[in-house]
Short mmCIF file of C-alpha atoms and ligand atoms in Angstrom, two decimals:
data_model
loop_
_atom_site.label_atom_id
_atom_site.label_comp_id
_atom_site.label_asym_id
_atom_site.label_seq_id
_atom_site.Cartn_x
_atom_site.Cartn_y
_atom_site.Cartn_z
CA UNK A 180 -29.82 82.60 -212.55
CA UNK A 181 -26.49 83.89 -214.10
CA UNK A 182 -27.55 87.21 -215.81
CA UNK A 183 -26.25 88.70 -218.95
CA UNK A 184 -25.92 91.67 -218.41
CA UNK A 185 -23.35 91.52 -216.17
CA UNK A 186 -19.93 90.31 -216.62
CA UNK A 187 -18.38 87.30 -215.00
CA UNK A 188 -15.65 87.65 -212.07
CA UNK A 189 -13.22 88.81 -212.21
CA UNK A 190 -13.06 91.95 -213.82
CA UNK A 191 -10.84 94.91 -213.34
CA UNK A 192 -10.98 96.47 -216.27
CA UNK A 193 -12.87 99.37 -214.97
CA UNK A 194 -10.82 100.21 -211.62
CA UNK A 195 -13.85 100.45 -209.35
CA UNK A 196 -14.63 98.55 -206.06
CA UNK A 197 -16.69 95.29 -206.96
CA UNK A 198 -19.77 93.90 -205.22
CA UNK A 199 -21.76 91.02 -205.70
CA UNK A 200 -25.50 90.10 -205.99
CA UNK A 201 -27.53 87.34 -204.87
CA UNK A 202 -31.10 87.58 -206.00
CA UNK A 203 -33.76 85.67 -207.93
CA UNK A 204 -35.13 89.12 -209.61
CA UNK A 205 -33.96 90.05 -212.99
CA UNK A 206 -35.65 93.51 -212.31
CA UNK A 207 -34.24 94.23 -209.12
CA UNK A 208 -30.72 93.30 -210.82
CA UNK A 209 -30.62 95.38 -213.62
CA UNK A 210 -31.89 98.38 -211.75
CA UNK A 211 -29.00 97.96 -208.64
CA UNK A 212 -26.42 97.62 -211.38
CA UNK A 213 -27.57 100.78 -212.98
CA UNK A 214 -27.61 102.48 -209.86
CA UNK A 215 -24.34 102.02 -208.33
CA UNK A 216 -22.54 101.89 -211.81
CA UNK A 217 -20.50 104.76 -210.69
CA UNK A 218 -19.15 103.40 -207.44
CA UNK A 219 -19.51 99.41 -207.70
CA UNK A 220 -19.22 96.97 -210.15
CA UNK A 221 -21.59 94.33 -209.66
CA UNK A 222 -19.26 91.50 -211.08
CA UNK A 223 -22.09 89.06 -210.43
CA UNK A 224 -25.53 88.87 -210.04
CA UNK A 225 -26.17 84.57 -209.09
CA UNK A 226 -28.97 82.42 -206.78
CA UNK A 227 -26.57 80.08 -205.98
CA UNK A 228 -25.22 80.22 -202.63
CA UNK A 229 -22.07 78.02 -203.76
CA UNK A 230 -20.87 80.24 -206.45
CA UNK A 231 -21.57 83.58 -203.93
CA UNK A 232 -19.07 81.88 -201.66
CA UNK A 233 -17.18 81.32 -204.02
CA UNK A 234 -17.23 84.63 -205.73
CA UNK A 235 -16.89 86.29 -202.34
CA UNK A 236 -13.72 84.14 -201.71
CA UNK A 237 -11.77 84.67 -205.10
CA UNK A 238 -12.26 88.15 -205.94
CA UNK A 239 -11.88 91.52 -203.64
CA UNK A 240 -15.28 92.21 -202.64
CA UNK A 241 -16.38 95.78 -201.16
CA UNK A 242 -19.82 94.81 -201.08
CA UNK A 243 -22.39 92.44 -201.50
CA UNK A 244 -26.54 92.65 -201.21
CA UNK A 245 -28.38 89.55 -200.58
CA UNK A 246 -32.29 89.99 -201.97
CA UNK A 247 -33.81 87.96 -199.22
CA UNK A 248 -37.95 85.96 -199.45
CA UNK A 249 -39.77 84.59 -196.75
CA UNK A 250 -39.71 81.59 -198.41
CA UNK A 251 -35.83 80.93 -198.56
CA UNK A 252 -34.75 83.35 -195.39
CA UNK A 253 -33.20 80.42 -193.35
CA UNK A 254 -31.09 79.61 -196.12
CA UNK A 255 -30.29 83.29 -196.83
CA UNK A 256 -29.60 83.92 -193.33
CA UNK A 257 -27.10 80.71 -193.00
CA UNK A 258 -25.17 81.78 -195.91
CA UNK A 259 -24.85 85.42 -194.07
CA UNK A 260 -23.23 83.35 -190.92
CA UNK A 261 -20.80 81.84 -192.97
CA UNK A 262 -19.84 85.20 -195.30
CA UNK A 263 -19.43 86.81 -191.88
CA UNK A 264 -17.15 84.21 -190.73
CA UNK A 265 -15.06 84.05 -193.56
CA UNK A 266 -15.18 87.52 -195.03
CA UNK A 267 -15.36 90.16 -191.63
CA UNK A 268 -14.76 92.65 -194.15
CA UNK A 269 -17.22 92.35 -196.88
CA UNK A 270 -20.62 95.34 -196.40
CA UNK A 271 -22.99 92.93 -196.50
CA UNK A 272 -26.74 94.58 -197.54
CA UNK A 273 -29.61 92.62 -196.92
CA UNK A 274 -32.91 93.38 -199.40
CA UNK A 275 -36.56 92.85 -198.19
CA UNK A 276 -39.39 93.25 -200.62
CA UNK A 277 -41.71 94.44 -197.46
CA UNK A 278 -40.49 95.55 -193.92
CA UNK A 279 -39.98 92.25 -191.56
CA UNK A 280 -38.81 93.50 -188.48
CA UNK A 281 -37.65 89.80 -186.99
CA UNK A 282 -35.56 88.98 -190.60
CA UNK A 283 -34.43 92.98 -189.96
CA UNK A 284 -33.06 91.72 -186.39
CA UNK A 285 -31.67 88.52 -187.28
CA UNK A 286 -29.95 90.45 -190.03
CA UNK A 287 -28.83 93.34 -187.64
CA UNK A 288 -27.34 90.67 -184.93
CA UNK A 289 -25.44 89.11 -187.79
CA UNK A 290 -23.37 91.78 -188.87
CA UNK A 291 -25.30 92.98 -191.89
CA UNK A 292 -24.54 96.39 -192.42
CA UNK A 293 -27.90 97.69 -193.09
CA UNK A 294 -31.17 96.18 -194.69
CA UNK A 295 -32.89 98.15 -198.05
CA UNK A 296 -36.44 97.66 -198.69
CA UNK A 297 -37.01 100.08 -201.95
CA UNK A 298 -39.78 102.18 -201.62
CA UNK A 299 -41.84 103.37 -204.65
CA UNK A 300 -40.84 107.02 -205.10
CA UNK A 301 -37.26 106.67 -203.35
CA UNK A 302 -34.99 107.06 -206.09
CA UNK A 303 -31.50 105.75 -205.04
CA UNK A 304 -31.90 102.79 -202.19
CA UNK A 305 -29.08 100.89 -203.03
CA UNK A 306 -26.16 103.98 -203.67
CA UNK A 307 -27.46 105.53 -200.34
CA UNK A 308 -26.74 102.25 -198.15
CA UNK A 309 -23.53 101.68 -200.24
CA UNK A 310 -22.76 105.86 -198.70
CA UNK A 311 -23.82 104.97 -195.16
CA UNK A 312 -22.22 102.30 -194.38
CA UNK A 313 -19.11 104.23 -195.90
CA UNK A 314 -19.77 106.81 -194.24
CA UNK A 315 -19.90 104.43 -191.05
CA UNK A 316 -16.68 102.77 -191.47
CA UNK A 317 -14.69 106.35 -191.76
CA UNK A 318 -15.85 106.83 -188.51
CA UNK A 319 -15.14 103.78 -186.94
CA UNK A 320 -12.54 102.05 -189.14
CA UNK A 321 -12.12 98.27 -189.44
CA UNK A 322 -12.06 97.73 -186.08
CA UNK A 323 -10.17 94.74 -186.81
CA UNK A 324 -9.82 91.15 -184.22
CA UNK A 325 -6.45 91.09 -182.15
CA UNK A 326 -4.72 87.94 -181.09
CA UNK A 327 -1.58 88.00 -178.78
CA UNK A 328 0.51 84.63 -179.14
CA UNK A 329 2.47 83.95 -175.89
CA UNK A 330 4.00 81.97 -173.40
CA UNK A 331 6.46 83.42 -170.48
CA UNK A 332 9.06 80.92 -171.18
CA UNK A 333 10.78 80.88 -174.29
CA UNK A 334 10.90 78.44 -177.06
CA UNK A 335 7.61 77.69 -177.36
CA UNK A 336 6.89 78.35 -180.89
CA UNK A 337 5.30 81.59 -179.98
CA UNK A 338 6.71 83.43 -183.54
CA UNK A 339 6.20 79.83 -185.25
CA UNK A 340 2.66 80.19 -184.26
CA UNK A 341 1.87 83.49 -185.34
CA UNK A 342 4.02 83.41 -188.28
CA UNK A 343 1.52 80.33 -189.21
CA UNK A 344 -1.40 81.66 -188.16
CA UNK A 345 -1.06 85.13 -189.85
CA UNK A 346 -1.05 82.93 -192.65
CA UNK A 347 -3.88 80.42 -191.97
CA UNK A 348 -6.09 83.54 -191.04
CA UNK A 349 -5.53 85.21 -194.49
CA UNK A 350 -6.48 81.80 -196.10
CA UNK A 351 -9.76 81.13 -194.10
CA UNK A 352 -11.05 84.94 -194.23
CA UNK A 353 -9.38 86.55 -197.24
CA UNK A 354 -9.22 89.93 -195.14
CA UNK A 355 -6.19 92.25 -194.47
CA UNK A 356 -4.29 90.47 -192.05
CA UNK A 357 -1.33 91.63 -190.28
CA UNK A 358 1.60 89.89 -188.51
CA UNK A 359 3.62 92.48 -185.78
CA UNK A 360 6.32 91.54 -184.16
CA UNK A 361 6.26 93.22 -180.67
CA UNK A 362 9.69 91.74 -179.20
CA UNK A 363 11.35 95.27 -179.50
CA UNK A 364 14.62 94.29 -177.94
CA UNK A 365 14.88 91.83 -181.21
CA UNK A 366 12.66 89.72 -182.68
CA UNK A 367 12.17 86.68 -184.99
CA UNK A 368 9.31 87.21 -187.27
CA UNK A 369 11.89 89.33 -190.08
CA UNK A 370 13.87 85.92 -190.16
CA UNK A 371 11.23 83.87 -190.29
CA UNK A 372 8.98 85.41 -193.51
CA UNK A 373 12.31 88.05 -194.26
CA UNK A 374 10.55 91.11 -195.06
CA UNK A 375 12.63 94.07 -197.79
CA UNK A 376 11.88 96.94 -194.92
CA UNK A 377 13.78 98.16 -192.57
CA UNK A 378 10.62 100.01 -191.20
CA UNK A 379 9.47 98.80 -187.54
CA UNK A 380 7.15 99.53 -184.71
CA UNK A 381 9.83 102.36 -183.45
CA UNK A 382 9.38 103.58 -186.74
CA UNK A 383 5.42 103.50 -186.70
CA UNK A 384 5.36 104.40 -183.58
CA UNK A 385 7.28 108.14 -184.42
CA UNK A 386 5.00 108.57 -186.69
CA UNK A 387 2.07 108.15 -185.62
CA UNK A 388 0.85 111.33 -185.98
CA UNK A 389 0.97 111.53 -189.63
CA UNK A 390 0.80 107.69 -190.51
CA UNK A 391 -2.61 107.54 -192.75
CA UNK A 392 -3.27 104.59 -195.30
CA UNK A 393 -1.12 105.38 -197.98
CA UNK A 394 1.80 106.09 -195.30
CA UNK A 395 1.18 102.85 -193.37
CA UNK A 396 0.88 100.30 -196.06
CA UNK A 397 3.30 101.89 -198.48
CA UNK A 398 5.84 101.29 -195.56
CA UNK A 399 4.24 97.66 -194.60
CA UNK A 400 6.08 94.69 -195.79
CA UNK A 401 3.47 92.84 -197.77
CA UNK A 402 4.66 89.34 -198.10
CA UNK A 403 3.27 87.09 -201.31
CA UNK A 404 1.51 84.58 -198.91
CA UNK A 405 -0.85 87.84 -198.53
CA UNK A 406 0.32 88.39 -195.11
CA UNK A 407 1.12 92.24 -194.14
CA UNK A 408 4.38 92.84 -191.77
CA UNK A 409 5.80 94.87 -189.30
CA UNK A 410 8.69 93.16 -188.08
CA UNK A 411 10.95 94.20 -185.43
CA UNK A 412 13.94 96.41 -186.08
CA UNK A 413 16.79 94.64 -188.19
CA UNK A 414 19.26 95.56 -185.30
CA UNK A 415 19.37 94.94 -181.52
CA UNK A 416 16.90 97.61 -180.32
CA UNK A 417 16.13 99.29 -176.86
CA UNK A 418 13.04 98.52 -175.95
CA UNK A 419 12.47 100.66 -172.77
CA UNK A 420 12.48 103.77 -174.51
CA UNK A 421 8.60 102.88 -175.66
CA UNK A 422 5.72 103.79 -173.74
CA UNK A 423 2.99 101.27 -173.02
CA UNK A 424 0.82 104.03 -173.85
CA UNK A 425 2.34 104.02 -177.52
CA UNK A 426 1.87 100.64 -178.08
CA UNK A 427 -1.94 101.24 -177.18
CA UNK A 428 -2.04 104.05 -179.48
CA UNK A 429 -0.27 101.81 -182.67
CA UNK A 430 -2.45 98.81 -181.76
CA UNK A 431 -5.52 101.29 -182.10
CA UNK A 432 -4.23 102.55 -185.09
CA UNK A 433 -3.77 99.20 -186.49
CA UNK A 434 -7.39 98.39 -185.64
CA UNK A 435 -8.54 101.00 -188.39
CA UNK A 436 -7.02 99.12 -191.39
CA UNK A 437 -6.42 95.33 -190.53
CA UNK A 438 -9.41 93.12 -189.40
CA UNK A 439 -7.32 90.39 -188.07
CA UNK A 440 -3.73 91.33 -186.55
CA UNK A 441 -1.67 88.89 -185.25
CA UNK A 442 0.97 89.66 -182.40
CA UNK A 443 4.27 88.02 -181.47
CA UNK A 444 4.23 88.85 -177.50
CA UNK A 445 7.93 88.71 -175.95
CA UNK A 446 8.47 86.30 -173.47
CA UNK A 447 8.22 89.06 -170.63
CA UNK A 448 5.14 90.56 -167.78
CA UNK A 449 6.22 94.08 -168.92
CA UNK A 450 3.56 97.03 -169.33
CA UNK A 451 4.40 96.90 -172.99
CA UNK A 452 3.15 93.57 -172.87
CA UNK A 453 0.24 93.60 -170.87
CA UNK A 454 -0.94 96.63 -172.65
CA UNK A 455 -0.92 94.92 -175.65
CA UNK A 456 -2.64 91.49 -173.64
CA UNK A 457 -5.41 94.47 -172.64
CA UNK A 458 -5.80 95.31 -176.34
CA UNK A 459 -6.25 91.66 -177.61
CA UNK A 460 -9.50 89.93 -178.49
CA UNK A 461 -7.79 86.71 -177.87
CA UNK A 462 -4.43 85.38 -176.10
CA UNK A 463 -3.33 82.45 -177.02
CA UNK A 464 -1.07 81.08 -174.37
CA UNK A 465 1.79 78.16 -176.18
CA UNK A 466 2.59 74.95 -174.18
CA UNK A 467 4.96 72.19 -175.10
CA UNK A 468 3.95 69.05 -173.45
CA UNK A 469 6.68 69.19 -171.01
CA UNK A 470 7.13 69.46 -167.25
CA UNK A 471 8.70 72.88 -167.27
CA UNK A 472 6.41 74.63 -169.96
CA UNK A 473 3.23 72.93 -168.08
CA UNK A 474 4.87 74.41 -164.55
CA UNK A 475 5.77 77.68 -166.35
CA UNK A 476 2.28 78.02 -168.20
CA UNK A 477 0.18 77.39 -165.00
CA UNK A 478 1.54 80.29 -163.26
CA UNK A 479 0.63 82.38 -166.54
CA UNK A 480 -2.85 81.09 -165.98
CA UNK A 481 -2.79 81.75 -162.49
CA UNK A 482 -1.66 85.62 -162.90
CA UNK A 483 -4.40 85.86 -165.59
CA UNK A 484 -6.79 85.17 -163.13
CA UNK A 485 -5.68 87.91 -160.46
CA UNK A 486 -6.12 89.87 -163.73
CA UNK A 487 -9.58 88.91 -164.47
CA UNK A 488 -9.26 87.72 -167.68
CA UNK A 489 -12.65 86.07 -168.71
CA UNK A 490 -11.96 82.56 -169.88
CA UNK A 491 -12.66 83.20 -173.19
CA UNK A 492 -10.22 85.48 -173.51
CA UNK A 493 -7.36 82.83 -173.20
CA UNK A 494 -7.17 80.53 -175.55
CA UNK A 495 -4.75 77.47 -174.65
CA UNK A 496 -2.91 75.78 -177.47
CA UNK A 497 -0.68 72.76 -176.78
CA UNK A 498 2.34 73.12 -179.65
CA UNK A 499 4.43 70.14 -180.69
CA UNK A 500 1.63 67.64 -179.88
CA UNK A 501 2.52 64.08 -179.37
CA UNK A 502 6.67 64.41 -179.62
CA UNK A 503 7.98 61.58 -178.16
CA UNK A 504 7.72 61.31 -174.69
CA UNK A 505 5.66 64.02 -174.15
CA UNK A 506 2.70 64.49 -172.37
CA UNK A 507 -0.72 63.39 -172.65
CA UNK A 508 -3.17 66.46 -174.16
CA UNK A 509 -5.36 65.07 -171.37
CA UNK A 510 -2.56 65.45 -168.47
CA UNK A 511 -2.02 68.82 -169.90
CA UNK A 512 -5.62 69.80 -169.46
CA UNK A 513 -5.58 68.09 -165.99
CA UNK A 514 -3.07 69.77 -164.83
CA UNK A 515 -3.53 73.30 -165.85
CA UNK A 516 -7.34 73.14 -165.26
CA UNK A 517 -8.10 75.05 -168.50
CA UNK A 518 -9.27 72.91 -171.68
CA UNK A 519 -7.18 73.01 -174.53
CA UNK A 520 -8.31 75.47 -177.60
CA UNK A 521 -6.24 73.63 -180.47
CA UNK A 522 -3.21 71.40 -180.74
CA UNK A 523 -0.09 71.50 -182.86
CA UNK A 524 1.22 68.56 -184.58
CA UNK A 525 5.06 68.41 -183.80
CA UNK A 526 6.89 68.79 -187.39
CA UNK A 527 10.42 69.91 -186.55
CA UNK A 528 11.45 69.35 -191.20
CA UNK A 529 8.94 71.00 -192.10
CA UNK A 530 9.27 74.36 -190.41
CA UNK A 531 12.66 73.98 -191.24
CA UNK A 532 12.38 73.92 -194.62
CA UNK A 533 9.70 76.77 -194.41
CA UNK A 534 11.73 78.99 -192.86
CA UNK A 535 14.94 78.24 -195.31
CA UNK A 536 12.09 79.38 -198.31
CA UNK A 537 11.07 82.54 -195.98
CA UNK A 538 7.12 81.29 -196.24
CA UNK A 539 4.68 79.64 -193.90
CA UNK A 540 4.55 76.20 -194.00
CA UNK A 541 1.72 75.86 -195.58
CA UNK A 542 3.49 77.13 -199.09
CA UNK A 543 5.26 74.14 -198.73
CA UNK A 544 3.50 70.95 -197.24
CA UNK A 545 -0.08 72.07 -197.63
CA UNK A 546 -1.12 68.73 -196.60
CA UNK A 547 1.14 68.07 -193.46
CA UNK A 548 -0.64 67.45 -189.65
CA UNK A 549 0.96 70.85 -189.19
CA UNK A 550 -0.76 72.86 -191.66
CA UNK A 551 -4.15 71.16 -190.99
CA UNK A 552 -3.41 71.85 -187.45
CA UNK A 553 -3.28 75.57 -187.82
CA UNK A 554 -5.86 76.25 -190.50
CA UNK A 555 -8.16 74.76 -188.29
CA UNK A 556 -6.84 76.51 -185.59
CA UNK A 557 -7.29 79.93 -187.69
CA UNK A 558 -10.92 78.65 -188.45
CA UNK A 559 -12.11 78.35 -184.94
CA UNK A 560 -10.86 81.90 -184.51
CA UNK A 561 -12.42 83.44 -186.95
CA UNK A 562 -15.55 81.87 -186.16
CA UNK A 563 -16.30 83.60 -183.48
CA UNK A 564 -16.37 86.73 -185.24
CA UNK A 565 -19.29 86.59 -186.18
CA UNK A 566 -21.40 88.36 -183.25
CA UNK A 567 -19.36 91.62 -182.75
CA UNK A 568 -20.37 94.54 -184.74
CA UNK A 569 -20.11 95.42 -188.45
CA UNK A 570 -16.85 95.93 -189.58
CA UNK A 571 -14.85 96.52 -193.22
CA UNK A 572 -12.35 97.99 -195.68
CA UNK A 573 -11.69 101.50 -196.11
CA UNK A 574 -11.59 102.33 -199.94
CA UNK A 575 -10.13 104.95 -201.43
CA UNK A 576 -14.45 104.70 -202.34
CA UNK A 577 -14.96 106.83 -199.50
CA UNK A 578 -12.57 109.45 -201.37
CA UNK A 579 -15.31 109.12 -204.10
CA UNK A 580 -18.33 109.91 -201.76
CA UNK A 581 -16.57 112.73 -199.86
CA UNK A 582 -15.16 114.46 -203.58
CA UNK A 583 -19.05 114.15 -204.52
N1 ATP B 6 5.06 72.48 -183.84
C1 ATP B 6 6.37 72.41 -183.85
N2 ATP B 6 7.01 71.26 -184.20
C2 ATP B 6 8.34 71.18 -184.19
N3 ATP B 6 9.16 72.18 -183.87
C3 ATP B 6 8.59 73.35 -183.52
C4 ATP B 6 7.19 73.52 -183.48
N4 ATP B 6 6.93 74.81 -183.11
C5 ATP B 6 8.12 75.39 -182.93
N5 ATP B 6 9.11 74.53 -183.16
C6 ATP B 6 10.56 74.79 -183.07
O1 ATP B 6 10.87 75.31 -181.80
C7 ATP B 6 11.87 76.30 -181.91
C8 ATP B 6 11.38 77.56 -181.25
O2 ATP B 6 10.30 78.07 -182.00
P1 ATP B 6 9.94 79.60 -182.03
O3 ATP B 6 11.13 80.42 -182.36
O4 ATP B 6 8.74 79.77 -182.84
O5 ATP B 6 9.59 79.81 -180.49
P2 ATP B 6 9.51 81.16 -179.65
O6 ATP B 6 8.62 80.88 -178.50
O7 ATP B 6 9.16 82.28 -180.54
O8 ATP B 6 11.00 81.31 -179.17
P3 ATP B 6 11.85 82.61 -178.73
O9 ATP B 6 12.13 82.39 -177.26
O10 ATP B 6 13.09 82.60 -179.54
O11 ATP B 6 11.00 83.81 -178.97
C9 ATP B 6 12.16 76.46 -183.38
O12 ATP B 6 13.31 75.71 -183.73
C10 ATP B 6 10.97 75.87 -184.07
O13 ATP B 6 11.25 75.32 -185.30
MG1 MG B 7 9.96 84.18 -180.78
#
């Protein structure tokens, strides 16, 4: 079903946050659409699960309500998994004709922000979930997924990889990603995708104290792969004058607007750096296939232990697989007793060229071992988002609420 009376995507004609519709009900349509009219535009109203993807994936979605039956609920429920995985950020609503308290559950353990089942008599269902799970997020934020990219010894590829996987993450989830560079002695990251800001984490991290939405991403570098950035400062910096309790407080702060950051981790054991290790969903620990990185790379493993770092926590990812006369993926995994998470093709042009351009490489060999490499990479990542709790965008919609 493709109703008319609703517009095809995209449409931003009339400024307001768009949502999305997947139902079989002409009724229930027409009567959502009238009811949020002042908040969301329901750019489409579809039963196809392909074109919801789609639709979810090439327009900025605030909010989508899937009208669930019995009949279809596995389907309903898979495509839910996969919206989850690729778009954290979307309020997803399920709708029940009639209370089900297992479909409620399943819904619940998914992610699904809330689930409506319109009662004769009640007269706004719809604009009241759109309001709580507003209200929700200003309490909590977007909570967004960490990952620390590091490796003790240097030239690893540690910025390559989070340069690229910044990237790779914004293509797979179309959420607000940000890339920060945390080596704040000096760091790479500006070179590599050269921002126009001279703002930094020093900067962000003075502050703090005032730094709302408008503030933060009016300062933010936001690059035209879609990636936001806070680079390290354009000049050799002094690092020691930051508290590790600072970097806690801008990595919480963070948390609120991006749902996925991505950190460049200096090549150091400091408390800077292990408070921002604490504060990360994920650590992805670089090795070269080489005898010093392996050597070098187990006794990172090892000290994560005495840390009690849970195993999935640590995600190992062997960079610059199969250069000549390296070793085996297989030795590498013997060796450090930890399987690997991903591997990186070794493609010394190509992120040559990329960084000469100032993009990922990706903008510029799409189809190279490399890229495919670290989209999939970015894809097992984000797939595991999908059991921790509900999580969004802030809109300046919540302005709307709280003015009303
Ligand atoms: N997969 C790869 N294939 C080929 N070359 C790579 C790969 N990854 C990184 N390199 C190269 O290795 C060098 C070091 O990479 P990068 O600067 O990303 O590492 P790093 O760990 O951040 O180093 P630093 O110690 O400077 O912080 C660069 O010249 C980069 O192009
Ligand atoms: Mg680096």
């Amino acid at each position: 079903m493709h109703t008319d009376i609703l517009p095809t995507i995209p449409d931003t004609g009339s400024g307001l946050a768009r949502g999305l519709l997947f139902s079989r009900n002409a009724t229930l349509a027409a009567t959502l659409t009238e009811e949020l009219r002042l908040v969301l535009r329901i750019v489409l109203v579809t039963d196809s699960y392909q074109e919801l993807l789609r639709a979810a994936h090439e327009t900025d979605i605030l909010a989508l309500f899937i009208h669930m039956t019995p009949e279809n609920a596995r389907q309903d429920m898979d495509c839910i998994v996969q919206l989850r995985r690729t778009h954290p950020g979307i309020h997803i609503h399920m709708i029940l004709d009639r209370k089900d308290p297992d479909l409620l559950l399943e819904g619940l353990r998914l992610g699904v922000r809330d689930c409506i089942v319109p009662a004769a008599g009640e007269a706004t269902p719809f604009l009241q979930a759109v309001q709580r799970s507003l209200n929700r997020e200003e309490e909590t934020g977007c909570d967004g997924f960490v990952y620390g990219c590091y490796s003790l010894k240097g030239g690893q590829g540690v910025t390559t990889l989070s340069v690229n996987l910044a990237d790779r993450i914004h293509q797979v989830t179309g959420g607000r990603v940000l890339l920060a560079d945390l080596n704040l002695f000096m760091g790479d990251v500006r070179t590599m995708l050269p921002p126009a800001t001279e703002f930094s984490p020093f900067d962000l991290i003075r502050d703090i104290a005032r730094m709302d939405e408008n503030l933060l991403f009016s300062s933010l570098v936001h690059h035209p792969c879609g990636v936001h950035v806070l680079p390290s400062a354009a000049e050799v910096s002094d690092a020691e004058q930051v508290h590790r309790d600072q970097i806690a407080s801008m990595i919480r702060l963070l948390k609120r607007y991006f749902t996925h950051i991505v950190i460049d981790l200096p090549h150091d054991l400091s408390e800077r750096t292990l408070t921002a290790m604490e504060s990360a969903d994920r650590i992805l620990v670089l090795v070269e296939p080489g005898l010093l990185s392996v050597k070098s790379t187990q006794k990172v493993l090892n000290f994560f232990r005495e840390l009690n770092y849970s195993e999935e926590k640590i995600a190992l990812v062997l960079n610059r697989c199969h250069s000549k006369g390296a070793l085996h993926p297989e030795d590498v995994e013997m060796v450090l007793k930890q399987p690997l998470f991903a591997t990186v093709a070794n493609d010394w042009s190509a992120l040559e060229q990329a960084y000469g351009k100032g993009e990922p490489v990706a903008a510029m060999h799409p189809r190279r071992r490399i890229t495919r490499d670290l989209h999939s990479l970015a894809e097992r990542l984000t797939a595991m988002t999908e059991n921790r709790p509900q999580r969004g965008f802030r809109t300046w919609l919540h302005g709307l609420f709280s003015r009303s």
